[in-house]
Coordinates of N, CA and C in Angstrom, one line a residue:
P1 N 25.4 -84.8 157.1 CA 26.0 -83.6 156.5 C 25.9 -83.6 155.0
K2 N 25.9 -82.3 154.6 CA 25.7 -82.3 153.0 C 27.0 -82.9 152.3
S3 N 28.2 -83.0 152.9 CA 29.2 -83.5 152.0 C 28.8 -85.2 151.8
Q4 N 28.4 -85.8 152.8 CA 28.1 -87.2 153.0 C 27.2 -87.5 151.7
K5 N 26.0 -86.6 151.6 CA 25.1 -86.8 150.6 C 25.7 -86.8 149.1
Q6 N 26.7 -85.9 149.0 CA 27.2 -85.6 147.9 C 28.1 -86.9 147.3
D7 N 28.6 -87.6 148.3 CA 29.5 -88.8 148.2 C 28.7 -90.0 148.1
A8 N 27.3 -89.8 148.3 CA 26.5 -91.1 148.4 C 26.3 -91.8 146.9
L9 N 26.4 -93.0 146.8 CA 26.0 -93.7 145.4 C 24.4 -93.5 145.4
T10 N 24.2 -92.9 144.1 CA 22.8 -92.8 143.6 C 22.5 -93.9 142.6
P11 N 21.1 -94.3 142.5 CA 20.7 -95.2 141.4 C 21.6 -94.9 140.2
E12 N 21.7 -93.6 139.8 CA 22.3 -93.5 138.5 C 23.6 -93.9 138.4
H13 N 24.5 -93.6 139.7 CA 25.9 -94.2 139.7 C 25.9 -95.8 139.7
L14 N 24.9 -96.4 140.3 CA 24.7 -97.9 140.2 C 24.6 -98.4 138.8
T15 N 23.6 -97.7 138.1 CA 23.4 -98.3 136.6 C 24.7 -98.0 135.9
A16 N 25.3 -96.8 136.2 CA 26.5 -96.6 135.1 C 27.7 -97.8 135.6
I17 N 27.7 -98.0 136.9 CA 28.7 -99.3 137.2 C 28.2 -100.5 136.5
A18 N 26.9 -100.9 136.6 CA 26.4 -102.2 135.8 C 26.6 -101.9 134.4
N19 N 26.5 -100.9 133.7 CA 26.8 -100.6 132.3 C 28.2 -100.9 131.9
A20 N 29.1 -100.1 132.8 CA 30.5 -100.3 132.8 C 31.0 -101.8 132.7
I21 N 30.4 -102.4 133.6 CA 30.5 -104.1 133.8 C 30.1 -104.8 132.6
R22 N 29.0 -104.4 132.0 CA 28.6 -105.1 130.8 C 29.5 -104.7 129.5
E23 N 30.0 -103.5 129.6 CA 30.7 -102.9 128.3 C 32.1 -103.8 128.5
S24 N 32.5 -104.2 129.6 CA 33.9 -104.7 129.5 C 33.9 -106.3 129.6
Y25 N 32.6 -106.8 129.7 CA 32.4 -108.4 129.5 C 32.9 -108.9 128.4
D26 N 33.4 -110.1 128.5 CA 34.1 -110.9 127.2 C 33.0 -111.7 126.6
W27 N 32.2 -111.2 125.7 CA 31.1 -112.1 125.1 C 31.8 -113.2 124.4
G28 N 32.8 -113.3 124.1 CA 33.5 -114.4 123.2 C 33.5 -115.6 124.0
Y29 N 34.0 -115.5 125.1 CA 34.4 -116.5 126.2 C 33.7 -116.6 127.6
G30 N 33.1 -115.5 127.8 CA 32.5 -115.2 129.3 C 33.6 -114.7 130.2
G31 N 33.0 -114.1 131.1 CA 33.9 -113.5 132.1 C 34.6 -112.0 131.6
W32 N 35.7 -111.8 132.6 CA 36.3 -110.5 132.2 C 37.8 -110.8 132.2
G33 N 38.3 -110.2 131.1 CA 39.8 -110.4 131.0 C 40.0 -111.4 130.2
D34 N 41.4 -111.8 130.3 CA 42.1 -113.0 129.7 C 42.4 -113.8 130.7
A35 N 42.7 -115.0 130.2 CA 43.3 -116.2 131.1 C 44.5 -115.8 131.8
P36 N 44.5 -116.2 133.0 CA 43.6 -117.1 133.8 C 42.3 -116.4 134.1
K37 N 41.2 -117.2 133.8 CA 39.8 -116.6 134.0 C 39.3 -117.0 135.6
F38 N 39.2 -116.1 136.2 CA 38.6 -116.2 137.6 C 37.1 -116.0 137.6
P39 N 36.4 -116.8 138.5 CA 35.0 -116.4 138.5 C 34.9 -115.1 139.4
Q40 N 33.8 -114.4 139.0 CA 33.5 -113.2 139.7 C 32.1 -113.1 140.2
P41 N 31.9 -114.0 141.3 CA 30.5 -114.1 141.8 C 30.1 -112.7 142.3
M42 N 30.9 -111.9 143.0 CA 30.4 -110.8 143.5 C 29.8 -109.7 142.4
V43 N 30.5 -109.9 141.3 CA 29.9 -108.8 140.2 C 28.7 -109.3 139.6
L44 N 28.5 -110.7 139.7 CA 27.3 -111.1 139.1 C 26.3 -111.0 140.1
E45 N 26.5 -111.1 141.3 CA 25.7 -110.9 142.5 C 25.1 -109.5 142.3
F46 N 25.9 -108.5 142.1 CA 25.7 -107.0 142.0 C 24.8 -106.9 140.8
L47 N 25.0 -107.4 139.8 CA 24.2 -107.5 138.5 C 23.0 -107.9 138.7
L48 N 22.7 -109.1 139.4 CA 21.5 -109.7 139.7 C 20.6 -108.9 140.7
H49 N 21.4 -108.2 141.6 CA 20.6 -107.4 142.6 C 20.2 -106.2 142.1
H50 N 21.0 -105.6 141.0 CA 20.6 -104.4 140.3 C 19.3 -104.6 139.5
S51 N 19.6 -105.8 138.9 CA 18.3 -106.1 137.8 C 17.1 -106.2 138.5
V52 N 17.0 -106.9 139.7 CA 15.8 -107.2 140.4 C 15.3 -105.8 141.1
V53 N 16.2 -105.0 141.7 CA 15.8 -103.7 142.4 C 15.2 -102.8 141.3
N54 N 15.8 -102.8 140.0 CA 15.4 -101.9 138.9 C 14.3 -102.6 138.0
K55 N 13.9 -103.9 138.4 CA 12.9 -104.5 137.5 C 13.3 -104.4 136.1
T56 N 14.5 -104.9 135.8 CA 15.0 -105.0 134.2 C 15.7 -106.3 134.0
D57 N 15.5 -106.8 132.9 CA 16.2 -108.0 132.5 C 17.4 -107.6 131.5
E58 N 17.9 -106.3 131.6 CA 18.8 -105.6 130.9 C 20.2 -106.5 130.8
Y59 N 20.4 -107.1 132.0 CA 21.9 -107.7 132.2 C 21.7 -109.3 132.3
T60 N 20.4 -109.8 132.2 CA 20.2 -111.2 132.2 C 21.0 -112.2 131.2
K61 N 21.1 -111.6 130.0 CA 21.9 -112.2 129.1 C 23.4 -112.5 129.6
L62 N 24.0 -111.3 130.0 CA 25.2 -111.4 130.6 C 25.6 -112.4 131.7
I63 N 24.6 -112.2 132.7 CA 24.5 -113.1 133.9 C 24.4 -114.6 133.4
T64 N 23.4 -115.0 132.5 CA 23.3 -116.3 132.3 C 24.4 -116.7 131.4
H65 N 25.1 -116.1 130.6 CA 26.0 -116.4 129.8 C 27.3 -116.9 130.4
C66 N 27.6 -115.9 131.4 CA 28.7 -116.2 132.4 C 28.5 -117.5 133.2
L67 N 27.3 -117.5 134.0 CA 27.1 -118.7 134.7 C 27.1 -119.9 133.8
N68 N 26.7 -120.0 132.6 CA 26.5 -121.2 131.8 C 28.0 -121.5 131.3
V69 N 28.7 -120.6 131.0 CA 30.2 -121.1 130.6 C 31.2 -121.5 131.7
M70 N 30.9 -120.9 133.0 CA 31.6 -121.5 134.2 C 31.0 -123.0 134.5
A71 N 29.7 -123.0 134.7 CA 29.4 -124.4 135.0 C 29.3 -125.5 133.9
R72 N 29.4 -125.2 132.7 CA 29.8 -126.1 131.5 C 31.0 -126.4 131.1
G73 N 32.1 -125.5 131.7 CA 33.4 -125.8 131.3 C 34.1 -126.7 132.4
G74 N 35.3 -127.0 132.2 CA 36.1 -127.7 133.1 C 36.3 -127.2 134.5
M75 N 36.0 -126.0 134.9 CA 36.1 -125.4 136.1 C 35.1 -126.0 137.0
Y76 N 34.1 -126.6 136.5 CA 33.1 -127.3 137.5 C 33.2 -128.6 137.4
D77 N 33.2 -129.3 138.5 CA 33.5 -130.8 138.7 C 32.1 -131.6 138.5
V78 N 31.9 -132.1 137.2 CA 30.7 -132.8 136.8 C 30.3 -133.9 137.8
V79 N 31.5 -134.6 138.4 CA 31.5 -135.8 139.0 C 31.1 -135.6 140.4
G80 N 31.8 -134.6 141.1 CA 31.9 -134.6 142.6 C 31.1 -133.1 143.0
G81 N 30.9 -132.2 142.0 CA 30.4 -131.0 142.2 C 31.5 -130.1 142.7
G82 N 31.0 -128.8 142.8 CA 32.1 -127.8 143.2 C 32.9 -127.4 142.2
F83 N 33.5 -126.1 142.5 CA 34.1 -125.4 141.4 C 35.8 -125.3 141.8
S84 N 36.5 -125.5 140.6 CA 37.9 -125.1 140.9 C 38.2 -123.7 141.0
R85 N 39.5 -123.4 141.4 CA 39.7 -121.9 141.8 C 39.6 -121.1 140.6
Y86 N 40.1 -121.4 139.3 CA 40.0 -120.6 138.2 C 40.4 -121.6 137.0
S87 N 40.0 -120.8 135.7 CA 40.3 -121.4 134.6 C 41.7 -121.1 133.9
T88 N 42.5 -121.9 133.6 CA 43.7 -121.4 133.0 C 43.8 -121.2 131.6
D89 N 42.6 -121.3 131.0 CA 42.5 -120.9 129.6 C 41.3 -120.0 129.3
N90 N 41.1 -119.3 128.3 CA 40.0 -118.4 128.0 C 38.7 -119.1 127.8
L91 N 38.6 -120.3 127.5 CA 37.4 -121.1 127.2 C 36.8 -121.7 128.4
W92 N 37.5 -121.5 129.5 CA 37.0 -122.1 130.8 C 37.0 -123.9 130.8
R93 N 37.8 -124.1 130.1 CA 37.8 -125.7 129.9 C 38.8 -126.3 130.7
L94 N 40.0 -125.6 131.0 CA 41.2 -126.3 131.9 C 41.2 -125.5 133.1
P95 N 41.0 -126.2 134.3 CA 41.0 -125.6 135.5 C 42.2 -125.6 136.1
H96 N 42.4 -124.8 137.1 CA 43.6 -125.0 138.2 C 42.8 -125.7 139.2
F97 N 43.2 -127.0 139.5 CA 42.3 -127.9 140.1 C 42.1 -127.6 141.6
E98 N 42.7 -126.9 142.3 CA 42.5 -126.6 143.8 C 41.1 -126.0 143.8
K99 N 40.4 -126.3 144.8 CA 39.1 -126.0 145.2 C 39.1 -125.4 146.4
M100 N 38.6 -124.0 146.4 CA 38.6 -123.1 147.7 C 37.1 -123.0 148.3
L101 N 37.1 -123.1 149.6 CA 35.8 -123.1 150.3 C 35.1 -121.8 149.8
Y102 N 35.8 -120.6 149.9 CA 35.2 -119.2 149.8 C 34.8 -119.2 148.3
D103 N 35.5 -119.7 147.5 CA 34.8 -119.6 145.9 C 33.7 -120.4 145.8
N104 N 33.6 -121.5 146.4 CA 32.5 -122.4 146.4 C 31.4 -121.7 147.1
A105 N 31.5 -121.3 148.3 CA 30.4 -120.6 149.1 C 29.9 -119.5 148.2
Q106 N 30.6 -118.5 147.7 CA 30.1 -117.4 146.9 C 29.5 -117.9 145.7
L107 N 30.0 -118.9 144.9 CA 29.5 -119.3 143.6 C 28.0 -120.0 144.0
L108 N 28.0 -120.8 145.1 CA 26.8 -121.3 145.5 C 25.6 -120.3 145.5
R109 N 26.0 -119.3 146.4 CA 25.0 -118.0 146.5 C 24.5 -117.4 145.3
T110 N 25.6 -117.3 144.3 CA 25.2 -116.7 143.1 C 24.3 -117.6 142.1
Y111 N 24.8 -118.9 142.1 CA 23.7 -119.8 141.4 C 22.4 -119.9 142.2
L112 N 22.4 -120.0 143.3 CA 21.0 -120.1 144.0 C 20.4 -118.7 143.6
H113 N 20.9 -117.6 143.7 CA 20.0 -116.2 143.3 C 19.6 -116.4 142.0
A114 N 20.7 -116.7 141.2 CA 20.3 -116.9 139.6 C 19.1 -117.7 139.4
W115 N 18.8 -118.8 140.2 CA 17.8 -119.5 140.0 C 16.5 -119.1 140.4
Q116 N 16.7 -118.2 141.8 CA 15.6 -117.4 142.2 C 14.9 -116.4 141.2
V117 N 15.9 -115.9 140.5 CA 15.7 -114.8 139.5 C 15.1 -115.4 138.3
T118 N 15.8 -116.4 137.8 CA 15.4 -117.1 136.3 C 14.4 -118.1 136.3
R119 N 14.5 -119.0 137.5 CA 13.8 -120.2 137.7 C 14.5 -121.2 136.9
D120 N 15.6 -121.2 136.0 CA 16.4 -122.0 135.2 C 16.7 -123.4 136.1
P121 N 16.1 -124.4 136.0 CA 16.4 -125.8 136.8 C 18.0 -126.1 136.9
F122 N 18.6 -125.6 135.7 CA 20.2 -125.8 135.6 C 20.8 -125.2 136.8
Y123 N 20.4 -123.8 137.1 CA 21.1 -123.1 138.3 C 20.8 -123.7 139.6
K124 N 19.5 -124.4 139.8 CA 19.2 -125.0 141.0 C 19.9 -126.3 141.1
R125 N 20.2 -127.0 140.1 CA 21.1 -128.2 140.0 C 22.4 -127.8 140.4
I126 N 23.1 -127.0 139.9 CA 24.4 -126.5 140.1 C 24.6 -126.1 141.6
A127 N 23.5 -125.3 142.2 CA 23.5 -125.0 143.4 C 23.5 -126.3 144.4
N128 N 22.6 -127.2 144.2 CA 22.4 -128.3 145.0 C 23.6 -129.1 145.1
E129 N 24.2 -129.3 143.7 CA 25.6 -130.2 143.9 C 26.6 -129.5 144.5
T130 N 26.7 -128.2 144.4 CA 27.8 -127.4 145.1 C 27.5 -127.5 146.7
I131 N 26.3 -127.4 147.0 CA 25.9 -127.7 148.6 C 26.4 -129.1 149.1
N132 N 26.2 -130.1 148.1 CA 26.6 -131.4 148.5 C 28.0 -131.7 148.5
F133 N 28.8 -131.0 147.6 CA 30.2 -130.9 147.5 C 30.7 -130.4 148.9
I134 N 30.2 -129.2 149.2 CA 30.7 -128.6 150.6 C 30.6 -129.5 151.6
A135 N 29.3 -130.0 151.8 CA 28.8 -130.9 152.9 C 29.9 -132.2 152.9
N136 N 30.0 -132.8 151.7 CA 30.8 -134.0 151.7 C 32.2 -133.8 151.9
E137 N 32.8 -132.8 151.1 CA 34.2 -132.7 151.1 C 35.0 -131.6 151.8
M138 N 34.1 -130.6 152.2 CA 34.9 -129.6 152.7 C 34.4 -129.2 154.1
T139 N 33.5 -130.2 154.9 CA 33.1 -130.2 156.1 C 33.8 -131.1 157.2
H140 N 34.5 -130.5 158.1 CA 35.2 -131.4 159.0 C 34.2 -132.0 160.0
P141 N 34.5 -133.3 160.2 CA 33.5 -134.3 160.8 C 33.4 -133.7 162.3
L142 N 34.3 -132.9 162.9 CA 34.2 -132.5 164.1 C 33.5 -131.0 164.2
G143 N 33.1 -130.6 163.2 CA 32.7 -129.2 163.1 C 33.7 -128.1 162.1
G144 N 33.1 -127.2 161.7 CA 33.9 -126.2 160.9 C 34.1 -126.8 159.4
F145 N 34.9 -126.1 158.6 CA 35.2 -126.4 157.4 C 36.8 -126.4 157.0
Y146 N 36.9 -127.1 156.0 CA 38.4 -127.0 155.4 C 38.4 -125.8 154.4
S147 N 39.6 -125.1 154.4 CA 39.6 -123.9 153.7 C 39.8 -124.2 152.1
S148 N 40.4 -125.6 151.7 CA 40.7 -125.6 150.3 C 41.2 -127.0 150.3
L149 N 40.9 -127.5 148.9 CA 41.4 -129.0 148.5 C 42.4 -128.7 147.6
D150 N 43.6 -129.1 147.9 CA 44.8 -129.1 146.9 C 44.6 -129.5 145.5
A151 N 45.3 -129.0 144.6 CA 45.3 -129.1 143.2 C 46.0 -130.4 143.0
D152 N 46.9 -130.8 143.8 CA 47.7 -132.1 143.7 C 47.2 -133.3 144.4
S153 N 47.0 -134.5 143.7 CA 46.6 -135.6 144.5 C 47.7 -136.6 144.4
E154 N 48.1 -137.2 145.3 CA 49.2 -138.3 145.2 C 50.4 -137.6 144.5
G155 N 50.8 -136.4 144.6 CA 51.9 -135.9 143.9 C 51.6 -135.6 142.4
E156 N 50.4 -135.5 141.9 CA 50.1 -135.2 140.5 C 49.0 -134.3 140.4
E157 N 49.2 -133.3 139.7 CA 48.2 -132.1 139.6 C 46.9 -132.7 138.8
G158 N 45.9 -132.5 139.6 CA 44.4 -132.9 139.1 C 44.2 -134.4 138.9
K159 N 45.0 -135.1 139.4 CA 44.9 -136.7 139.4 C 43.4 -137.2 139.7
F160 N 42.9 -136.7 140.7 CA 41.5 -137.0 141.1 C 40.3 -136.4 140.3
Y161 N 40.6 -135.5 139.2 CA 39.7 -135.0 138.5 C 39.8 -134.9 137.0
V162 N 40.8 -135.9 136.6 CA 40.9 -136.3 135.0 C 40.8 -137.7 135.0
W163 N 40.5 -138.0 133.6 CA 40.2 -139.4 133.3 C 40.9 -139.8 131.9
T164 N 41.5 -141.2 131.9 CA 42.1 -141.6 130.7 C 40.7 -142.4 130.0
L165 N 40.8 -142.6 128.9 CA 39.8 -143.4 128.0 C 39.6 -144.9 128.7
D166 N 40.8 -145.3 129.1 CA 40.9 -146.6 129.4 C 40.1 -146.7 131.0
E167 N 40.4 -145.7 131.7 CA 39.6 -145.6 133.0 C 38.2 -145.4 132.8
I168 N 37.7 -144.7 132.0 CA 36.3 -144.5 131.7 C 35.7 -145.9 131.1
R169 N 36.4 -146.6 130.4 CA 35.9 -147.8 130.0 C 36.0 -148.8 131.0
E170 N 36.8 -148.9 131.9 CA 36.9 -149.9 132.9 C 35.8 -149.5 134.0
V171 N 35.5 -148.4 134.2 CA 34.5 -148.1 135.1 C 33.2 -148.2 134.4
L172 N 32.9 -147.9 133.3 CA 31.7 -147.9 132.8 C 31.0 -148.8 131.9
K173 N 32.1 -149.9 131.5 CA 31.9 -150.8 130.8 C 30.9 -150.5 129.7
D174 N 29.7 -151.2 129.6 CA 29.1 -151.3 128.4 C 28.4 -149.7 128.2
D175 N 28.3 -149.0 129.1 CA 27.8 -147.5 129.0 C 28.9 -146.7 128.6
A176 N 30.3 -147.1 128.4 CA 31.3 -146.3 128.1 C 31.2 -145.5 126.7
G177 N 30.6 -146.2 125.8 CA 30.4 -145.6 124.4 C 29.5 -144.4 124.6
F178 N 28.4 -144.6 125.2 CA 27.6 -143.3 125.4 C 28.1 -142.2 126.1
F179 N 28.7 -142.5 127.3 CA 29.6 -141.5 127.9 C 30.5 -140.9 127.1
E180 N 31.3 -141.7 126.5 CA 32.5 -141.0 125.5 C 31.9 -139.9 124.5
A181 N 30.8 -140.3 123.8 CA 30.1 -139.5 123.0 C 29.5 -138.2 123.5
A182 N 28.9 -138.6 124.6 CA 28.2 -137.2 125.2 C 29.3 -136.3 125.9
Y183 N 30.6 -136.7 126.3 CA 31.6 -135.8 126.8 C 32.8 -135.6 125.9
G184 N 32.7 -136.1 124.7 CA 33.8 -135.9 123.8 C 35.2 -136.7 124.0
I185 N 35.1 -137.8 124.9 CA 36.2 -138.4 125.2 C 37.1 -139.1 124.3
T186 N 38.2 -138.8 124.1 CA 39.2 -139.4 123.0 C 40.5 -140.1 123.9
A187 N 41.0 -140.7 123.0 CA 42.4 -141.4 123.6 C 43.4 -140.2 123.9
K188 N 43.2 -139.2 123.0 CA 44.2 -138.2 123.1 C 43.9 -137.3 124.4
G189 N 42.5 -137.1 124.9 CA 42.2 -136.3 126.1 C 42.0 -134.9 125.5
N190 N 41.9 -134.0 126.6 CA 41.9 -132.5 126.3 C 43.0 -131.9 127.0
W191 N 43.6 -132.6 128.1 CA 44.8 -132.1 128.9 C 45.6 -133.1 129.3
E192 N 46.9 -132.9 128.7 CA 48.1 -133.9 128.9 C 47.7 -135.3 129.0
G193 N 47.0 -135.7 127.8 CA 46.6 -137.0 127.6 C 45.5 -137.6 128.3
K194 N 44.8 -136.9 129.1 CA 43.8 -137.3 129.8 C 42.7 -136.2 129.7
T195 N 41.4 -136.6 130.2 CA 40.3 -135.7 129.9 C 39.7 -135.1 131.2
V196 N 39.6 -133.8 131.2 CA 38.8 -133.1 132.0 C 37.3 -133.0 131.7
L197 N 36.6 -133.6 132.3 CA 35.0 -133.6 131.9 C 34.5 -132.4 132.0
Q198 N 33.5 -132.1 131.0 CA 32.9 -130.9 131.0 C 31.5 -131.1 130.0

């Protein structure tokens, strides 16, 4: 019917949506809006798809900027892989430590698609590490998946995801100095006297 055609999304509508998304993007810190900063994988998927369909790299800078700040910030677990639920700060440095299956599944897909489009090996690595995290930590041995991993461990928020300088030195011994320099680890830490690696 004629009314359905009038209500259909046209390529022009989709471009207008993509442009509105770009205009509301936080170029200072990445993502959209203020803290808490939640990942928006479906928005990034839309921009990736729109870019491929329209053979344009007009949104590539936004997509890669957002993916980079999320994966290089504290929301991404550089030791065990996988993403925390959201960042509590604008800089993506301090996560809410809960890990959700649906967030990781959607982010995995987004990083995989970003790798397919850009061929940036960083996105392939993040996708592989996230697959491994889901397989190792969120898959039930009898089948199915766990829906989330709690933010608290042994009654303490983020205990399994943060490190003290002494713990780093105890584990890494002679390699600790290099690791401390690479990750900016200090005795003060970057969160409550401990360090969220990023």
